[in-house]
Short mmCIF file of C-alpha atoms and ligand atoms in Angstrom, two decimals:
data_model
loop_
_atom_site.label_atom_id
_atom_site.label_comp_id
_atom_site.label_asym_id
_atom_site.label_seq_id
_atom_site.Cartn_x
_atom_site.Cartn_y
_atom_site.Cartn_z
CA MET A 22 -23.63 -73.49 -7.89
CA VAL A 23 -25.74 -72.55 -4.92
CA THR A 24 -25.41 -68.44 -4.51
CA VAL A 25 -24.92 -67.85 -0.50
CA ARG A 26 -26.06 -64.65 0.99
CA LEU A 27 -24.08 -63.61 4.16
CA ALA A 28 -25.79 -61.28 6.38
CA THR A 29 -23.53 -57.80 7.12
CA PRO A 30 -22.06 -59.39 10.21
CA LEU A 31 -20.76 -62.53 8.76
CA ARG A 32 -19.05 -60.20 5.36
CA LYS A 33 -15.59 -60.89 6.40
CA PHE A 34 -16.11 -64.35 5.01
CA SER A 35 -16.93 -63.05 1.39
CA ASP A 36 -14.59 -60.54 1.11
CA GLY A 37 -17.53 -57.57 2.08
CA LYS A 38 -19.53 -59.02 -0.71
CA PRO A 39 -23.12 -59.44 -0.01
CA GLU A 40 -23.27 -62.65 -1.51
CA ILE A 41 -20.89 -65.54 -2.71
CA THR A 42 -21.27 -68.64 -5.06
CA ALA A 43 -20.64 -72.17 -3.67
CA SER A 44 -21.02 -75.76 -4.54
CA GLY A 45 -22.53 -78.72 -2.48
CA ARG A 46 -25.35 -81.34 -2.34
CA THR A 47 -26.74 -80.75 1.01
CA VAL A 48 -26.34 -77.14 2.97
CA ARG A 49 -23.85 -78.98 4.98
CA GLU A 50 -21.59 -79.65 2.05
CA VAL A 51 -22.52 -75.94 0.95
CA LEU A 52 -21.17 -74.73 4.24
CA GLU A 53 -18.08 -76.68 4.03
CA ASN A 54 -16.80 -75.80 0.90
CA ILE A 55 -16.96 -72.29 2.30
CA GLU A 56 -14.88 -73.40 4.86
CA LYS A 57 -12.20 -74.71 2.71
CA GLU A 58 -12.10 -71.31 1.06
CA LYS A 59 -12.63 -69.20 4.43
CA PRO A 60 -11.50 -70.72 7.16
CA GLY A 61 -12.86 -69.95 10.24
CA PHE A 62 -16.40 -69.40 8.58
CA LEU A 63 -17.93 -72.94 9.98
CA GLU A 64 -17.15 -72.64 13.71
CA LYS A 65 -19.20 -69.12 13.48
CA VAL A 66 -22.08 -70.91 12.06
CA ILE A 67 -22.04 -74.38 13.14
CA GLU A 68 -21.81 -75.90 17.35
CA ASN A 69 -21.56 -79.72 17.47
CA GLY A 70 -23.19 -80.13 14.49
CA GLU A 71 -25.79 -77.98 15.08
CA ILE A 72 -26.59 -74.67 13.73
CA ARG A 73 -26.30 -72.31 16.48
CA GLN A 74 -29.13 -70.44 18.41
CA PHE A 75 -28.14 -67.06 16.78
CA ILE A 76 -28.22 -68.48 13.46
CA ASN A 77 -30.65 -69.22 11.64
CA ILE A 78 -30.28 -70.48 7.83
CA PHE A 79 -33.04 -70.18 5.07
CA HIS A 80 -32.83 -72.40 1.83
CA ASN A 81 -35.32 -71.05 -0.68
CA ASN A 82 -36.55 -68.66 1.74
CA GLU A 83 -37.52 -71.25 4.39
CA ASP A 84 -35.22 -72.04 7.74
CA VAL A 85 -33.90 -75.31 6.69
CA ARG A 86 -34.28 -76.34 10.57
CA PHE A 87 -38.08 -77.21 9.43
CA LYS A 88 -36.59 -78.97 6.91
CA LYS A 89 -33.93 -81.30 7.32
CA GLY A 90 -31.70 -79.02 8.97
CA LEU A 91 -27.89 -79.14 7.34
CA ASP A 92 -29.05 -82.27 5.91
CA THR A 93 -31.13 -79.92 3.36
CA GLU A 94 -30.80 -81.11 -0.24
CA VAL A 95 -29.87 -78.17 -2.60
CA GLN A 96 -30.30 -77.73 -6.30
CA GLU A 97 -28.22 -75.78 -8.86
CA ASP A 98 -29.69 -72.12 -8.84
CA ASP A 99 -31.05 -72.15 -5.12
CA VAL A 100 -30.18 -69.41 -2.38
CA ILE A 101 -29.08 -70.08 1.18
CA SER A 102 -29.45 -67.01 3.22
CA ILE A 103 -27.30 -67.09 6.63
CA LEU A 104 -28.50 -64.89 9.23
CA PRO A 105 -27.46 -63.77 12.63
CA ALA A 106 -29.69 -61.42 14.50
CA VAL A 107 -28.84 -57.90 13.80
CA SER A 108 -29.62 -55.35 16.42
CA GLY A 109 -29.20 -51.40 15.04
CA GLY A 110 -31.36 -48.79 14.58
CA MET B 237 4.63 -38.69 9.23
CA GLU B 238 1.63 -36.72 9.73
CA THR B 239 0.07 -36.84 13.20
CA LEU B 240 -3.93 -36.66 14.15
CA ASP B 241 -4.42 -36.57 17.63
CA LEU B 242 -7.80 -38.14 18.66
CA ARG B 243 -7.39 -37.44 22.61
CA GLY B 244 -11.19 -37.06 23.64
CA GLU B 245 -12.91 -39.04 20.99
CA LYS B 246 -14.33 -42.12 21.29
CA CYS B 247 -15.89 -44.78 19.02
CA PRO B 248 -16.99 -44.80 16.01
CA ASP B 249 -15.61 -41.13 15.52
CA THR B 250 -11.88 -41.87 16.43
CA PHE B 251 -12.18 -44.68 13.55
CA VAL B 252 -13.92 -41.72 11.29
CA TYR B 253 -11.20 -39.67 12.16
CA THR B 254 -8.58 -41.67 10.89
CA LYS B 255 -10.33 -43.16 8.07
CA ILE B 256 -10.72 -39.60 6.51
CA LYS B 257 -7.15 -38.76 7.20
CA ALA B 258 -5.42 -41.86 5.88
CA GLU B 259 -7.66 -41.78 2.42
CA GLU B 260 -6.47 -37.99 2.53
CA MET B 261 -2.96 -39.75 2.58
CA GLY B 262 -3.23 -42.31 0.17
CA TYR B 263 -4.83 -40.11 -2.28
CA ALA B 264 -1.92 -37.84 -1.54
CA GLY B 265 0.46 -40.56 -2.57
CA GLY B 266 0.72 -42.33 0.63
CA GLY B 267 2.96 -42.19 3.61
CA GLU B 268 2.80 -42.91 7.38
CA LEU B 269 0.08 -41.99 10.30
CA LYS B 270 0.55 -41.60 13.93
CA VAL B 271 -2.91 -41.66 15.66
CA ILE B 272 -2.92 -40.22 19.35
CA VAL B 273 -6.05 -41.56 21.14
CA ASP B 274 -6.76 -42.20 24.93
CA TYR B 275 -9.58 -44.16 24.36
CA PRO B 276 -8.47 -47.66 24.62
CA PRO B 277 -11.14 -49.23 22.83
CA ALA B 278 -10.06 -47.43 20.15
CA VAL B 279 -6.40 -49.61 20.03
CA GLU B 280 -8.04 -52.43 19.45
CA SER B 281 -10.80 -51.36 16.71
CA ILE B 282 -9.10 -48.78 14.52
CA PRO B 283 -6.44 -51.77 13.21
CA ARG B 284 -9.19 -54.01 12.79
CA SER B 285 -11.38 -51.57 11.01
CA LEU B 286 -8.75 -50.34 8.98
CA GLU B 287 -7.86 -54.31 7.64
CA GLU B 288 -11.51 -54.30 6.53
CA GLU B 289 -11.03 -51.50 4.76
CA GLY B 290 -9.07 -53.21 2.36
CA LYS B 291 -7.04 -50.81 1.46
CA GLY B 292 -3.97 -51.69 2.52
CA TYR B 293 -3.31 -49.99 5.44
CA ARG B 294 -0.86 -52.01 7.73
CA VAL B 295 -0.59 -51.14 11.32
CA ARG B 296 3.35 -50.81 11.94
CA GLU B 297 3.25 -50.35 15.74
CA ILE B 298 1.08 -49.44 18.60
CA LYS B 299 2.78 -47.89 21.87
CA LYS B 300 1.38 -47.89 24.82
CA LEU B 301 2.01 -43.98 26.34
CA ASP B 302 0.37 -44.39 29.82
CA GLU B 303 -3.21 -46.06 31.47
CA ARG B 304 -5.20 -44.68 28.37
CA THR B 305 -2.79 -42.97 25.95
CA TYR B 306 -1.80 -44.93 22.86
CA GLU B 307 0.33 -44.21 19.62
CA ILE B 308 -0.95 -46.11 16.83
CA TYR B 309 1.38 -45.94 13.63
CA ILE B 310 -0.48 -46.87 10.41
CA GLU B 311 1.17 -46.98 6.93
CA VAL B 312 -0.70 -45.89 4.22
CA PRO B 313 0.07 -47.06 1.22
CA LYS B 314 -0.48 -44.87 -2.13
CA PHE B 315 -3.88 -45.51 -3.78
CA GLU B 316 -4.49 -45.98 -7.49
CA GLU B 317 -6.68 -43.65 -8.52
CA MET C 190 -64.33 -36.65 11.07
CA ASN C 191 -64.09 -32.63 11.02
CA LEU C 192 -63.42 -31.17 7.37
CA ASN C 193 -59.65 -30.23 8.36
CA GLU C 194 -59.09 -33.98 8.54
CA ILE C 195 -61.26 -35.30 5.71
CA LYS C 196 -58.63 -32.99 3.63
CA ARG C 197 -55.49 -34.04 5.75
CA TYR C 198 -56.14 -37.64 5.17
CA SER C 199 -58.46 -37.43 1.56
CA ARG C 200 -55.59 -39.11 -0.49
CA GLN C 201 -55.54 -42.30 1.82
CA LEU C 202 -59.58 -42.12 2.34
CA ILE C 203 -59.70 -42.77 -1.14
CA LEU C 204 -57.29 -46.13 -1.23
CA PRO C 205 -59.77 -49.21 -2.04
CA ASP C 206 -59.19 -50.61 1.00
CA PHE C 207 -59.54 -47.69 3.34
CA GLY C 208 -62.28 -45.10 4.66
CA THR C 209 -64.02 -43.56 7.80
CA LYS C 210 -64.09 -46.78 9.58
CA GLN C 211 -59.85 -47.60 9.09
CA GLN C 212 -59.43 -43.64 9.71
CA LEU C 213 -61.24 -43.59 12.98
CA ARG C 214 -59.43 -46.94 13.92
CA LEU C 215 -56.56 -45.18 13.66
CA LYS C 216 -57.36 -42.00 15.44
CA GLN C 217 -58.31 -44.54 18.79
CA ALA C 218 -55.09 -46.42 18.51
CA LYS C 219 -52.30 -45.99 21.01
CA VAL C 220 -48.77 -46.64 19.87
CA ALA C 221 -45.76 -46.86 21.29
CA VAL C 222 -42.40 -46.39 19.99
CA THR C 223 -39.17 -47.61 20.91
CA GLY C 224 -36.28 -45.73 19.91
CA ALA C 225 -36.45 -42.41 18.46
CA GLY C 226 -33.60 -42.56 16.11
CA GLY C 227 -32.77 -43.65 12.60
CA LEU C 228 -36.03 -46.01 12.45
CA GLY C 229 -38.12 -44.14 15.59
CA CYS C 230 -37.40 -41.10 13.12
CA PRO C 231 -39.16 -42.42 9.74
CA ALA C 232 -41.42 -44.93 11.85
CA SER C 233 -43.03 -41.78 13.98
CA THR C 234 -43.08 -39.69 11.49
CA TYR C 235 -45.26 -41.54 9.24
CA LEU C 236 -47.64 -42.73 11.63
CA ALA C 237 -48.10 -39.27 12.73
CA LEU C 238 -48.54 -38.41 9.01
CA ALA C 239 -51.54 -40.92 8.98
CA GLY C 240 -53.73 -39.89 11.43
CA VAL C 241 -52.44 -42.49 14.64
CA GLY C 242 -54.25 -40.47 17.44
CA GLU C 243 -51.63 -41.27 20.11
CA ILE C 244 -47.95 -42.20 19.41
CA HIS C 245 -45.92 -42.52 22.70
CA LEU C 246 -42.17 -41.86 21.80
CA PHE C 247 -39.70 -43.85 24.03
CA ASP C 248 -36.12 -42.58 24.17
CA PHE C 249 -33.63 -41.27 26.67
CA ASP C 250 -30.81 -40.01 24.78
CA ARG C 251 -30.08 -36.55 23.45
CA VAL C 252 -29.52 -35.18 20.10
CA GLU C 253 -26.03 -35.41 18.48
CA LEU C 254 -24.41 -33.61 15.39
CA SER C 255 -23.73 -37.24 14.18
CA ASN C 256 -27.77 -38.36 14.26
CA LEU C 257 -28.57 -35.58 11.39
CA ASN C 258 -27.67 -38.06 8.57
CA ARG C 259 -30.53 -39.87 9.18
CA GLN C 260 -32.48 -38.84 12.23
CA PHE C 261 -34.55 -35.75 10.10
CA LEU C 262 -36.72 -34.90 12.85
CA TYR C 263 -33.58 -33.01 14.41
CA THR C 264 -32.22 -30.08 12.92
CA PRO C 265 -29.05 -28.14 13.79
CA GLY C 266 -29.36 -26.27 17.04
CA LEU C 267 -31.19 -28.99 18.75
CA GLU C 268 -28.13 -30.90 20.09
CA GLY C 269 -28.22 -31.75 23.43
CA ARG C 270 -31.93 -31.59 23.83
CA LEU C 271 -33.61 -34.99 24.52
CA LYS C 272 -34.65 -37.32 21.74
CA ALA C 273 -38.22 -37.55 22.54
CA GLU C 274 -38.87 -34.52 23.65
CA ALA C 275 -37.98 -32.87 20.20
CA ALA C 276 -39.32 -35.47 18.12
CA ALA C 277 -42.68 -35.44 19.79
CA GLU C 278 -42.88 -31.60 19.65
CA ARG C 279 -41.77 -31.32 15.47
CA LEU C 280 -44.42 -34.31 15.16
CA MET C 281 -47.38 -32.43 16.68
CA GLU C 282 -46.17 -29.71 14.10
CA ILE C 283 -46.58 -32.13 11.08
CA ASN C 284 -49.59 -33.33 12.14
CA PRO C 285 -51.59 -30.92 15.06
CA GLU C 286 -54.39 -33.38 15.05
CA ILE C 287 -52.73 -35.63 17.05
CA ARG C 288 -51.18 -36.26 20.37
CA VAL C 289 -47.90 -37.48 21.00
CA GLU C 290 -46.46 -38.01 24.30
CA ALA C 291 -42.47 -38.15 25.37
CA VAL C 292 -41.25 -40.90 27.45
CA CYS C 293 -37.58 -40.34 28.35
CA GLU C 294 -37.00 -43.21 30.16
CA LYS C 295 -34.52 -46.25 29.58
CA ILE C 296 -36.29 -49.78 28.80
CA THR C 297 -35.09 -52.18 30.64
CA TYR C 298 -35.83 -55.81 31.27
CA ASP C 299 -37.00 -54.61 34.77
CA ASN C 300 -39.56 -52.26 33.52
CA ALA C 301 -40.64 -52.78 30.29
CA PHE C 302 -43.73 -55.26 30.74
CA GLU C 303 -44.70 -52.35 32.82
CA LEU C 304 -44.04 -49.34 30.45
CA LEU C 305 -45.13 -51.13 27.34
CA LYS C 306 -48.96 -51.77 29.03
CA GLY C 307 -52.57 -50.98 27.13
CA TYR C 308 -50.86 -49.97 23.73
CA SER C 309 -52.54 -50.85 20.54
CA ALA C 310 -48.93 -51.52 18.79
CA ILE C 311 -45.21 -50.92 19.44
CA VAL C 312 -42.48 -50.16 16.80
CA ASP C 313 -39.26 -51.41 17.67
CA GLY C 314 -36.52 -48.88 16.85
CA THR C 315 -33.95 -49.41 19.36
CA ASP C 316 -30.52 -50.17 18.84
CA ASN C 317 -29.15 -52.70 20.98
CA PHE C 318 -30.20 -56.70 21.87
CA ALA C 319 -30.91 -55.88 25.82
CA VAL C 320 -34.01 -53.23 24.67
CA ARG C 321 -35.21 -55.35 21.67
CA TYR C 322 -35.48 -58.61 23.59
CA ALA C 323 -37.13 -56.79 26.71
CA VAL C 324 -39.51 -54.91 24.25
CA ASN C 325 -40.56 -58.66 22.44
CA ASP C 326 -40.79 -60.70 25.74
CA ALA C 327 -43.40 -57.97 27.09
CA ALA C 328 -45.10 -57.33 24.18
CA ALA C 329 -45.39 -61.03 23.69
CA VAL C 330 -46.51 -61.10 27.19
CA LEU C 331 -48.98 -58.44 27.72
CA LYS C 332 -50.22 -59.35 23.94
CA VAL C 333 -49.31 -56.48 22.08
CA PRO C 334 -48.79 -56.71 18.23
CA LEU C 335 -44.99 -55.81 18.11
CA PHE C 336 -43.38 -54.03 14.37
CA HIS C 337 -39.67 -55.06 14.48
CA GLY C 338 -37.38 -53.51 12.81
CA ALA C 339 -33.49 -53.54 12.43
CA ALA C 340 -30.59 -52.21 10.09
CA LEU C 341 -26.65 -52.80 10.06
CA MET C 342 -24.76 -51.37 7.31
CA TYR C 343 -26.26 -51.58 3.95
CA GLU C 344 -28.64 -54.62 5.77
CA GLY C 345 -32.38 -53.89 6.55
CA ARG C 346 -34.78 -56.21 8.56
CA ALA C 347 -38.39 -55.89 9.16
CA MET C 348 -40.92 -58.31 10.73
CA SER C 349 -44.38 -58.18 12.40
CA ILE C 350 -45.37 -60.50 15.30
CA ILE C 351 -48.63 -60.58 16.27
CA PRO C 352 -48.84 -62.66 19.61
CA GLY C 353 -50.56 -65.55 19.74
CA GLU C 354 -50.41 -66.21 15.82
CA THR C 355 -47.09 -65.46 14.53
CA ALA C 356 -43.30 -66.42 15.62
CA CYS C 357 -42.05 -63.44 17.78
CA PHE C 358 -38.25 -62.04 17.66
CA ARG C 359 -36.99 -64.86 19.86
CA CYS C 360 -38.93 -67.98 18.01
CA VAL C 361 -36.76 -66.19 14.93
CA PHE C 362 -33.28 -65.20 17.44
CA PRO C 363 -33.37 -67.42 20.71
CA GLU C 364 -30.81 -65.85 21.80
CA PRO C 365 -28.10 -62.39 20.33
CA PRO C 366 -24.74 -63.23 18.92
CA PRO C 367 -22.47 -63.86 21.63
CA ALA C 368 -19.98 -61.14 22.68
CA GLY C 369 -17.37 -62.45 21.09
CA MET C 370 -19.08 -61.70 17.13
CA VAL C 371 -18.10 -57.93 18.26
CA PRO C 372 -18.74 -55.24 15.62
CA THR C 373 -15.85 -52.89 14.46
CA CYS C 374 -16.55 -49.38 14.02
CA ARG C 375 -17.39 -49.78 10.58
CA GLU C 376 -20.89 -51.47 11.22
CA ALA C 377 -21.55 -48.19 12.89
CA GLY C 378 -22.08 -46.65 9.45
CA ILE C 379 -25.67 -45.93 8.32
CA LEU C 380 -27.01 -44.56 5.64
CA GLY C 381 -30.44 -42.14 6.21
CA SER C 382 -32.39 -44.08 3.21
CA VAL C 383 -31.50 -47.39 3.82
CA VAL C 384 -32.40 -47.28 7.86
CA GLY C 385 -35.60 -45.05 6.81
CA MET C 386 -36.67 -47.71 4.14
CA VAL C 387 -36.76 -50.10 6.83
CA GLY C 388 -39.19 -47.21 9.31
CA ALA C 389 -41.17 -46.80 6.30
CA ILE C 390 -41.93 -50.59 5.97
CA GLN C 391 -42.80 -50.77 10.32
CA ALA C 392 -44.86 -47.84 9.92
CA THR C 393 -46.50 -49.28 6.55
CA GLU C 394 -47.39 -52.59 8.31
CA ALA C 395 -48.71 -50.95 11.74
CA ILE C 396 -50.68 -48.49 9.76
CA ARG C 397 -52.65 -51.54 8.10
CA TYR C 398 -52.79 -53.83 11.02
CA LEU C 399 -54.56 -51.07 13.57
CA ALA C 400 -56.44 -50.06 10.56
CA GLY C 401 -57.90 -53.45 10.08
CA LEU C 402 -56.28 -54.72 7.06
CA GLU C 403 -54.53 -57.45 5.92
CA ILE C 404 -50.52 -57.27 6.54
CA GLY C 405 -47.36 -59.04 4.57
CA LEU C 406 -45.06 -59.71 7.19
CA LYS C 407 -46.83 -62.18 9.35
CA ASN C 408 -44.56 -65.11 10.06
CA SER C 409 -42.03 -63.76 7.63
CA LEU C 410 -38.93 -62.27 8.08
CA LEU C 411 -37.82 -59.15 5.21
CA ILE C 412 -34.41 -58.87 4.75
CA ILE C 413 -33.16 -55.57 2.28
CA ASN C 414 -29.71 -55.26 1.01
CA ALA C 415 -29.08 -52.27 -0.23
CA GLU C 416 -26.25 -52.87 -2.00
CA THR C 417 -27.93 -55.04 -4.59
CA MET C 418 -31.52 -53.99 -3.86
CA SER C 419 -32.53 -57.53 -2.95
CA PHE C 420 -35.78 -58.13 -0.56
CA ASP C 421 -35.91 -61.31 0.52
CA LYS C 422 -38.85 -62.01 2.45
CA VAL C 423 -38.05 -65.58 4.84
CA LYS C 424 -40.48 -67.91 6.08
CA VAL C 425 -40.21 -68.08 9.94
CA GLN C 426 -42.50 -70.00 12.29
CA ARG C 427 -43.10 -69.92 16.45
CA ARG C 428 -41.44 -72.27 18.57
CA ALA C 429 -43.34 -73.99 21.03
CA ASP C 430 -40.28 -74.28 23.43
CA CYS C 431 -39.74 -70.11 22.66
CA THR C 432 -39.33 -68.91 26.65
CA ALA C 433 -41.00 -65.18 25.38
CA CYS C 434 -44.34 -66.38 23.70
CA GLY C 435 -44.23 -70.57 23.90
CA GLU C 436 -46.27 -72.57 25.92
CA ARG C 437 -44.32 -71.04 29.36
CA PHE C 438 -42.76 -67.97 29.52
CA VAL C 439 -39.21 -67.69 30.87
CA PRO C 440 -37.83 -64.32 32.32
CA LYS C 441 -34.68 -63.90 29.99
CA PRO C 442 -33.21 -60.42 30.25
CA VAL C 443 -30.39 -60.19 27.80
CA GLU C 444 -26.80 -58.59 28.57
CA GLU C 445 -26.17 -55.30 26.52
CA VAL C 446 -23.05 -56.88 23.93
CA CYS C 447 -21.41 -54.66 22.21
CA THR C 448 -23.84 -53.71 19.88
CA VAL C 449 -23.55 -50.69 17.05
CA GLU C 450 -24.60 -48.32 20.08
CA SER C 451 -22.11 -49.45 22.53
CA VAL C 452 -19.91 -49.65 19.65
CA GLN C 453 -20.44 -45.30 19.96
CA GLU C 454 -20.60 -45.70 23.68
CA ASP C 455 -18.29 -47.82 25.00
CA GLY C 456 -15.85 -49.58 22.11
ZN1 ZN D 91 -41.26 -66.64 20.63
#
């Protein structure tokens, strides 16, 4: 299982919790497995197979855009963070 | 039924007062709460914010009184503790 | 430095990498703090305490009672006063050795490039995307270091942006979330101590940078979660095609989507 940290604006997909666990061999599989539990999640994060412009996905604290994107492989106990920009101050 | 008249209030204060009143009612055994607002965005945001609270609130009905004024009827469950 | 200043700053002057030269750099610095709210209060307070010589506070809002759980430069009785003015007065009471000026003007994409000229650094404590992107783009074009901070409920973010060297806010987030991802009233919820941590981090980065010391949030976005008290520092990178700091600057004003601020004002 990997730990998935969801930024505050995405908390409705984790029942308000800051992190959830999910399984999968790649970032894409992990996201798809969350979608099975929480329908509507994937379209908030992905559009036409790409990560949305206003979303960042970090795998072990590195931006997956600079790795293999959604095909980045994940291992047991890895951490994925999903973040849109926030603006409050 | 309890009534909360929030005419003249805006978001997020409309929600602040609704949340506090609903919690008071929930701890006192639950019941029905009528909230009156004259700030149209609150008609959408109060029910949505209440749902996100995850306390089992149910918005039974929303009545439009005039261009700006609405009544929101909320069923407040009895809270556990 | 006069004796009063030596005594006032003595506890930072004895820090191993800090001394007369660093203190003098702070004294000669001129810093813009955009927003005198939940982030601006702690950030400007720590800049003032450290001895940043000139601070300009940008805010056009007025003090409200609901600010007082986090915006500690204001006290009951100040409701209705311009925040920037009230905060500037308070900061000069806190440290009479420095100068603080209030700029009670709304920052827009049209005026940011003029308003933010000539600063040693900008500390961003604004509360909506329209101003944040305006400040980011202006800082990138004017080549002014920008210390970013943001907060939402129990989550905080901070990042330090050094022009020509590190990723800017737009490199990380080319666009704001669409208006469709409208936050609810609950997302206007904020705890003073959480937004205070973020402001303190922004100020610490700015102070060390201005003093000529190494800083920790270059090409890094710090994500604080105050529910689990996890601090994640994620790596970010510049984008060559960034419209703000990339090969070619393209003005890209951002419309004010429904943010925590406009939740309070409009929805
Ligand atoms: Zn950039």
